[in-house]
């Protein structure tokens, strides 16, 4: 095995995590913000599981969902409750002794699920503010689902959660794994990893083109229901998924080729892009294969293939990211 040269900017290796410094004023505030941001979503889920109809208008398809909705509410309740545990791991001294995989897997998943919301929700609010969103007539014509305030409350909470978790995770990662992403990237990764990176970049390019095509009004591959539901707000979501996929591909290529670029930037691209592409692809594909609410026809086969493509592309980029981090540990 070829030994990688250690860049002069690398921090010294250590078998144990560095001791956590005394927290400043910012960390307790961020901790409180992250915990409080979970309350609206958790409260809504508990209310719905208890039989409440708060936020669900008359005639909503959710009232006909039955056991499927109950299971979905329970699962998503548990997922958001995990944020509380994650905050504790990132802020308590014992969190530095948590096995790496027990932390990185949930953080990677949280990054993937929250990043498109962090990027898309403000953009959709801006679109509405500028008058390009759906008007009252279009909103009234749609099949009832949830009161509009529910989306504002829930996605605002998710946005705050994402920002607070990122602000807590970065200093934690610096204390525990700082040497992995300090300094230059160094040598090129082995040839098989380069092939995987090229495949990830190719998949990302295809996904980026397709999502941008749909964002700007393209209809090929979409069902009639999806074409009818297209709006400026849904276009923002498509643009966000295109950006995330392209970030995953670019990050994978940069990590594989090595060089003098500081490692933190390609790592950030690959981490965020791969997580978002993989997590949302898996989430949407699972949702499309499950029972469809109401009387809609659901996503087309072409759209399901795109979801699967997101999963594959995200997985390939994740493999390159993992190999790069392993090489830093071996150096």
Short mmCIF file of N, CA, C and O in Angstrom, two decimals, residues 119-212:
data_model
loop_
_atom_site.label_atom_id
_atom_site.label_comp_id
_atom_site.label_asym_id
_atom_site.label_seq_id
_atom_site.Cartn_x
_atom_site.Cartn_y
_atom_site.Cartn_z
N UNK A 119 -31.97 25.02 1.61
CA UNK A 119 -31.78 25.75 0.35
C UNK A 119 -33.10 26.10 -0.32
O UNK A 119 -33.23 27.19 -0.90
N UNK A 120 -34.06 25.20 -0.25
CA UNK A 120 -35.29 25.39 -1.01
C UNK A 120 -36.34 26.24 -0.33
O UNK A 120 -37.02 27.04 -1.00
N UNK A 121 -36.51 26.08 0.97
CA UNK A 121 -37.60 26.79 1.66
C UNK A 121 -37.44 28.31 1.57
O UNK A 121 -38.40 29.00 1.22
N UNK A 122 -36.25 28.87 1.87
CA UNK A 122 -36.12 30.32 1.69
C UNK A 122 -36.36 30.76 0.25
O UNK A 122 -36.95 31.82 0.01
N UNK A 123 -35.91 29.94 -0.71
CA UNK A 123 -36.14 30.29 -2.10
C UNK A 123 -37.62 30.30 -2.45
O UNK A 123 -38.09 31.17 -3.20
N UNK A 124 -38.36 29.34 -1.91
CA UNK A 124 -39.80 29.31 -2.18
C UNK A 124 -40.51 30.49 -1.52
O UNK A 124 -41.44 31.06 -2.10
N UNK A 125 -40.07 30.86 -0.32
CA UNK A 125 -40.64 32.05 0.33
C UNK A 125 -40.37 33.30 -0.50
O UNK A 125 -41.23 34.17 -0.64
N UNK A 126 -39.15 33.38 -1.06
CA UNK A 126 -38.80 34.54 -1.89
C UNK A 126 -39.67 34.58 -3.14
O UNK A 126 -40.15 35.65 -3.54
N UNK A 127 -39.88 33.41 -3.74
CA UNK A 127 -40.74 33.34 -4.94
C UNK A 127 -42.14 33.84 -4.61
O UNK A 127 -42.74 34.60 -5.38
N UNK A 128 -42.68 33.42 -3.46
CA UNK A 128 -44.01 33.89 -3.06
C UNK A 128 -44.01 35.39 -2.83
O UNK A 128 -44.95 36.10 -3.25
N UNK A 129 -42.97 35.88 -2.17
CA UNK A 129 -42.89 37.30 -1.85
C UNK A 129 -42.86 38.15 -3.12
O UNK A 129 -43.46 39.23 -3.19
N UNK A 130 -42.17 37.64 -4.14
CA UNK A 130 -42.07 38.37 -5.40
C UNK A 130 -43.30 38.20 -6.29
O UNK A 130 -43.37 38.78 -7.37
N UNK A 131 -44.26 37.40 -5.82
CA UNK A 131 -45.51 37.25 -6.55
C UNK A 131 -45.52 36.17 -7.60
O UNK A 131 -46.44 36.13 -8.44
N UNK A 132 -44.53 35.28 -7.57
CA UNK A 132 -44.47 34.21 -8.58
C UNK A 132 -45.03 32.89 -8.06
O UNK A 132 -45.04 31.90 -8.79
N UNK A 133 -45.48 32.86 -6.81
CA UNK A 133 -46.03 31.63 -6.26
C UNK A 133 -47.46 31.41 -6.72
O UNK A 133 -48.04 32.20 -7.48
N UNK A 134 -48.04 30.31 -6.27
CA UNK A 134 -49.43 30.01 -6.61
C UNK A 134 -50.35 31.06 -6.02
O UNK A 134 -50.22 31.44 -4.84
N UNK A 135 -51.29 31.53 -6.80
CA UNK A 135 -52.27 32.48 -6.32
C UNK A 135 -53.37 31.80 -5.53
O UNK A 135 -53.44 30.57 -5.45
N UNK A 136 -54.29 32.59 -4.93
CA UNK A 136 -55.38 32.02 -4.15
C UNK A 136 -56.27 31.08 -4.95
O UNK A 136 -56.75 30.08 -4.44
N UNK A 137 -56.48 31.41 -6.26
CA UNK A 137 -57.33 30.56 -7.07
C UNK A 137 -56.70 29.18 -7.27
O UNK A 137 -57.38 28.15 -7.17
N UNK A 138 -55.40 29.16 -7.55
CA UNK A 138 -54.71 27.87 -7.75
C UNK A 138 -54.69 27.07 -6.47
O UNK A 138 -54.88 25.85 -6.48
N UNK A 139 -54.49 27.75 -5.35
CA UNK A 139 -54.47 27.05 -4.06
C UNK A 139 -55.83 26.46 -3.75
O UNK A 139 -55.95 25.34 -3.22
N UNK A 140 -56.88 27.21 -4.06
CA UNK A 140 -58.23 26.73 -3.77
C UNK A 140 -58.61 25.55 -4.67
O UNK A 140 -59.40 24.69 -4.29
N UNK A 141 -58.03 25.51 -5.87
CA UNK A 141 -58.37 24.45 -6.81
C UNK A 141 -57.72 23.12 -6.45
O UNK A 141 -58.17 22.07 -6.90
N UNK A 142 -56.65 23.17 -5.68
CA UNK A 142 -55.96 21.93 -5.32
C UNK A 142 -56.75 21.13 -4.30
O UNK A 142 -57.53 21.68 -3.51
N UNK A 143 -56.53 19.83 -4.30
CA UNK A 143 -57.18 18.96 -3.32
C UNK A 143 -56.67 19.32 -1.94
O UNK A 143 -55.46 19.49 -1.73
N UNK A 144 -57.55 19.48 -0.94
CA UNK A 144 -57.11 19.88 0.40
C UNK A 144 -56.08 18.90 0.96
O UNK A 144 -56.20 17.69 0.79
N UNK A 145 -55.08 19.44 1.64
CA UNK A 145 -54.05 18.59 2.24
C UNK A 145 -53.77 19.06 3.67
O UNK A 145 -54.20 18.44 4.63
N UNK A 146 -53.05 20.17 3.83
CA UNK A 146 -52.77 20.75 5.14
C UNK A 146 -52.99 22.26 5.07
O UNK A 146 -52.84 22.87 4.01
N UNK A 147 -53.34 22.85 6.20
CA UNK A 147 -53.44 24.31 6.25
C UNK A 147 -52.07 24.91 5.95
O UNK A 147 -51.02 24.35 6.32
N UNK A 148 -52.07 26.06 5.30
CA UNK A 148 -50.80 26.65 4.85
C UNK A 148 -49.86 26.96 6.01
O UNK A 148 -48.64 26.89 5.86
N UNK A 149 -50.42 27.30 7.17
CA UNK A 149 -49.55 27.65 8.30
C UNK A 149 -48.72 26.46 8.76
O UNK A 149 -47.63 26.65 9.34
N UNK A 150 -49.20 25.25 8.53
CA UNK A 150 -48.45 24.06 8.95
C UNK A 150 -47.11 24.01 8.24
O UNK A 150 -46.07 23.74 8.86
N UNK A 151 -47.10 24.25 6.94
CA UNK A 151 -45.85 24.21 6.18
C UNK A 151 -44.89 25.29 6.68
O UNK A 151 -43.69 25.04 6.81
N UNK A 152 -45.40 26.48 6.95
CA UNK A 152 -44.54 27.56 7.42
C UNK A 152 -43.90 27.18 8.75
O UNK A 152 -42.68 27.32 8.95
N UNK A 153 -44.71 26.69 9.68
CA UNK A 153 -44.20 26.34 11.02
C UNK A 153 -43.20 25.19 10.93
O UNK A 153 -42.11 25.24 11.51
N UNK A 154 -43.56 24.13 10.21
CA UNK A 154 -42.72 22.94 10.15
C UNK A 154 -41.40 23.23 9.44
O UNK A 154 -40.32 22.89 9.96
N UNK A 155 -41.46 23.87 8.29
CA UNK A 155 -40.23 24.08 7.54
C UNK A 155 -39.36 25.18 8.15
O UNK A 155 -38.13 25.14 7.99
N UNK A 156 -39.96 26.11 8.84
CA UNK A 156 -39.15 27.06 9.61
C UNK A 156 -38.40 26.32 10.71
O UNK A 156 -37.21 26.57 10.94
N UNK A 157 -39.08 25.41 11.38
CA UNK A 157 -38.42 24.60 12.42
C UNK A 157 -37.28 23.77 11.84
O UNK A 157 -36.20 23.70 12.43
N UNK A 158 -37.53 23.14 10.69
CA UNK A 158 -36.47 22.34 10.06
C UNK A 158 -35.27 23.22 9.67
O UNK A 158 -34.11 22.81 9.81
N UNK A 159 -35.56 24.41 9.17
CA UNK A 159 -34.48 25.31 8.77
C UNK A 159 -33.62 25.70 9.97
O UNK A 159 -32.38 25.67 9.91
N UNK A 160 -34.27 26.05 11.07
CA UNK A 160 -33.53 26.42 12.28
C UNK A 160 -32.75 25.21 12.80
O UNK A 160 -31.59 25.34 13.22
N UNK A 161 -33.37 24.03 12.79
CA UNK A 161 -32.67 22.82 13.21
C UNK A 161 -31.39 22.61 12.40
O UNK A 161 -30.32 22.33 12.95
N UNK A 162 -31.52 22.72 11.09
CA UNK A 162 -30.38 22.48 10.22
C UNK A 162 -29.24 23.45 10.48
O UNK A 162 -28.07 23.05 10.57
N UNK A 163 -29.56 24.73 10.62
CA UNK A 163 -28.52 25.73 10.87
C UNK A 163 -27.86 25.51 12.23
O UNK A 163 -26.63 25.59 12.36
N UNK A 164 -28.68 25.22 13.25
CA UNK A 164 -28.12 25.01 14.59
C UNK A 164 -27.26 23.75 14.65
O UNK A 164 -26.18 23.75 15.25
N UNK A 165 -27.72 22.67 14.02
CA UNK A 165 -26.94 21.43 14.02
C UNK A 165 -25.61 21.63 13.29
O UNK A 165 -24.57 21.11 13.73
N UNK A 166 -25.63 22.34 12.19
CA UNK A 166 -24.39 22.59 11.45
C UNK A 166 -23.42 23.40 12.31
O UNK A 166 -22.21 23.12 12.35
N UNK A 167 -23.94 24.41 12.99
CA UNK A 167 -23.09 25.25 13.83
C UNK A 167 -22.52 24.47 15.02
O UNK A 167 -21.45 24.80 15.53
N UNK A 168 -23.23 23.44 15.48
CA UNK A 168 -22.73 22.60 16.57
C UNK A 168 -21.77 21.53 16.07
O UNK A 168 -20.81 21.17 16.76
N UNK A 169 -22.03 21.00 14.88
CA UNK A 169 -21.23 19.88 14.39
C UNK A 169 -19.85 20.32 13.93
O UNK A 169 -18.86 19.59 14.14
N UNK A 170 -19.73 21.49 13.32
CA UNK A 170 -18.43 21.92 12.80
C UNK A 170 -17.37 22.01 13.90
O UNK A 170 -16.28 21.45 13.76
N UNK A 171 -17.63 22.69 15.02
CA UNK A 171 -16.61 22.69 16.07
C UNK A 171 -16.37 21.32 16.68
O UNK A 171 -15.24 21.00 17.07
N UNK A 172 -17.41 20.50 16.78
CA UNK A 172 -17.23 19.14 17.27
C UNK A 172 -16.29 18.37 16.34
O UNK A 172 -15.35 17.70 16.80
N UNK A 173 -16.54 18.44 15.03
CA UNK A 173 -15.69 17.74 14.07
C UNK A 173 -14.27 18.28 14.09
O UNK A 173 -13.31 17.53 13.90
N UNK A 174 -14.12 19.58 14.33
CA UNK A 174 -12.77 20.16 14.39
C UNK A 174 -12.00 19.59 15.57
O UNK A 174 -10.82 19.28 15.47
N UNK A 175 -12.67 19.45 16.72
CA UNK A 175 -11.99 18.91 17.90
C UNK A 175 -11.66 17.43 17.71
O UNK A 175 -10.61 16.97 18.13
N UNK A 176 -12.56 16.69 17.09
CA UNK A 176 -12.39 15.23 17.04
C UNK A 176 -11.64 14.75 15.81
O UNK A 176 -10.84 13.81 15.90
N UNK A 177 -11.91 15.35 14.66
CA UNK A 177 -11.32 14.85 13.41
C UNK A 177 -10.64 15.95 12.61
O UNK A 177 -10.51 15.83 11.39
N UNK A 178 -10.19 16.99 13.27
CA UNK A 178 -9.66 18.14 12.55
C UNK A 178 -8.59 17.81 11.54
O UNK A 178 -8.55 18.36 10.45
N UNK A 179 -7.70 16.87 11.88
CA UNK A 179 -6.59 16.58 10.97
C UNK A 179 -7.05 15.93 9.67
O UNK A 179 -6.32 15.93 8.68
N UNK A 180 -8.27 15.35 9.68
CA UNK A 180 -8.75 14.70 8.46
C UNK A 180 -9.06 15.71 7.35
O UNK A 180 -9.02 15.36 6.18
N UNK A 181 -9.42 16.93 7.72
CA UNK A 181 -9.79 17.87 6.68
C UNK A 181 -8.97 19.16 6.72
O UNK A 181 -9.31 20.15 6.11
N UNK A 182 -7.82 19.11 7.47
CA UNK A 182 -6.89 20.23 7.43
C UNK A 182 -5.86 20.01 6.34
O UNK A 182 -5.57 18.89 5.95
N UNK A 183 -5.27 21.09 5.88
CA UNK A 183 -4.22 20.99 4.88
C UNK A 183 -4.74 20.68 3.49
O UNK A 183 -5.93 20.67 3.22
N UNK A 184 -3.80 20.41 2.59
CA UNK A 184 -4.13 20.10 1.20
C UNK A 184 -4.60 18.66 1.07
O UNK A 184 -4.39 17.83 1.94
N UNK A 185 -5.23 18.35 -0.06
CA UNK A 185 -5.76 17.00 -0.25
C UNK A 185 -4.67 15.97 -0.46
O UNK A 185 -4.80 14.82 -0.06
N UNK A 186 -3.55 16.36 -1.08
CA UNK A 186 -2.44 15.44 -1.22
C UNK A 186 -2.54 14.57 -2.46
O UNK A 186 -3.00 15.01 -3.51
N UNK A 187 -2.11 13.31 -2.33
CA UNK A 187 -2.00 12.43 -3.49
C UNK A 187 -3.36 12.04 -4.05
O UNK A 187 -4.36 12.00 -3.36
N UNK A 188 -3.32 11.67 -5.33
CA UNK A 188 -4.51 11.15 -6.01
C UNK A 188 -4.90 9.81 -5.38
O UNK A 188 -4.04 9.00 -4.99
N UNK A 189 -6.19 9.58 -5.25
CA UNK A 189 -6.65 8.31 -4.70
C UNK A 189 -6.44 7.19 -5.72
O UNK A 189 -6.28 7.44 -6.91
N UNK A 190 -6.42 5.93 -5.27
CA UNK A 190 -6.19 4.81 -6.19
C UNK A 190 -7.15 4.81 -7.38
O UNK A 190 -8.28 5.32 -7.29
N UNK A 191 -6.70 4.22 -8.47
CA UNK A 191 -7.45 4.25 -9.73
C UNK A 191 -8.90 3.76 -9.60
O UNK A 191 -9.81 4.38 -10.18
N UNK A 192 -9.18 2.65 -8.88
CA UNK A 192 -10.59 2.23 -8.77
C UNK A 192 -11.49 3.30 -8.17
O UNK A 192 -12.65 3.44 -8.56
N UNK A 193 -10.94 4.05 -7.21
CA UNK A 193 -11.73 5.13 -6.62
C UNK A 193 -11.99 6.23 -7.65
O UNK A 193 -13.06 6.84 -7.66
N UNK A 194 -11.02 6.47 -8.52
CA UNK A 194 -11.22 7.45 -9.58
C UNK A 194 -12.34 7.05 -10.52
O UNK A 194 -13.11 7.90 -11.00
N UNK A 195 -12.44 5.75 -10.80
CA UNK A 195 -13.52 5.26 -11.66
C UNK A 195 -14.87 5.49 -10.99
O UNK A 195 -15.85 5.92 -11.63
N UNK A 196 -14.95 5.22 -9.68
CA UNK A 196 -16.19 5.46 -8.93
C UNK A 196 -16.54 6.94 -8.95
O UNK A 196 -17.70 7.32 -9.14
N UNK A 197 -15.53 7.80 -8.77
CA UNK A 197 -15.77 9.25 -8.80
C UNK A 197 -16.28 9.69 -10.15
O UNK A 197 -17.18 10.54 -10.25
N UNK A 198 -15.70 9.14 -11.22
CA UNK A 198 -16.16 9.49 -12.57
C UNK A 198 -17.60 9.05 -12.79
O UNK A 198 -18.40 9.77 -13.41
N UNK A 199 -17.96 7.88 -12.27
CA UNK A 199 -19.35 7.41 -12.38
C UNK A 199 -20.29 8.32 -11.60
O UNK A 199 -21.39 8.64 -12.07
N UNK A 200 -19.85 8.74 -10.41
CA UNK A 200 -20.66 9.66 -9.62
C UNK A 200 -20.86 10.99 -10.35
O UNK A 200 -21.97 11.54 -10.37
N UNK A 201 -19.78 11.49 -10.95
CA UNK A 201 -19.89 12.77 -11.67
C UNK A 201 -20.80 12.63 -12.89
O UNK A 201 -21.58 13.55 -13.20
N UNK A 202 -20.72 11.50 -13.58
CA UNK A 202 -21.58 11.29 -14.75
C UNK A 202 -23.04 11.23 -14.33
O UNK A 202 -23.91 11.85 -14.97
N UNK A 203 -23.32 10.48 -13.28
CA UNK A 203 -24.69 10.41 -12.78
C UNK A 203 -25.19 11.77 -12.32
O UNK A 203 -26.35 12.15 -12.56
N UNK A 204 -24.30 12.53 -11.66
CA UNK A 204 -24.68 13.86 -11.19
C UNK A 204 -25.01 14.79 -12.36
O UNK A 204 -25.95 15.59 -12.29
N UNK A 205 -24.25 14.68 -13.44
CA UNK A 205 -24.50 15.53 -14.61
C UNK A 205 -25.86 15.21 -15.22
O UNK A 205 -26.63 16.13 -15.57
N UNK A 206 -26.18 13.92 -15.34
CA UNK A 206 -27.49 13.53 -15.88
C UNK A 206 -28.61 14.06 -14.98
O UNK A 206 -29.60 14.63 -15.46
N UNK A 207 -28.46 13.86 -13.68
CA UNK A 207 -29.49 14.33 -12.74
C UNK A 207 -29.63 15.85 -12.81
O UNK A 207 -30.76 16.37 -12.80
N UNK A 208 -28.51 16.55 -12.87
CA UNK A 208 -28.57 18.01 -12.94
C UNK A 208 -29.32 18.49 -14.16
O UNK A 208 -30.16 19.40 -14.08
N UNK A 209 -29.04 17.87 -15.31
CA UNK A 209 -29.72 18.26 -16.55
C UNK A 209 -31.22 17.98 -16.46
O UNK A 209 -32.05 18.83 -16.83
N UNK A 210 -31.58 16.80 -15.95
CA UNK A 210 -33.00 16.44 -15.86
C UNK A 210 -33.74 17.37 -14.91
O UNK A 210 -34.83 17.89 -15.24
N UNK A 211 -33.18 17.61 -13.74
CA UNK A 211 -33.87 18.46 -12.77
C UNK A 211 -33.99 19.90 -13.28
O UNK A 211 -35.02 20.56 -13.06
N UNK A 212 -32.97 20.40 -13.93
CA UNK A 212 -33.06 21.75 -14.48
C UNK A 212 -34.06 21.81 -15.63
O UNK A 212 -34.78 22.82 -15.79
#
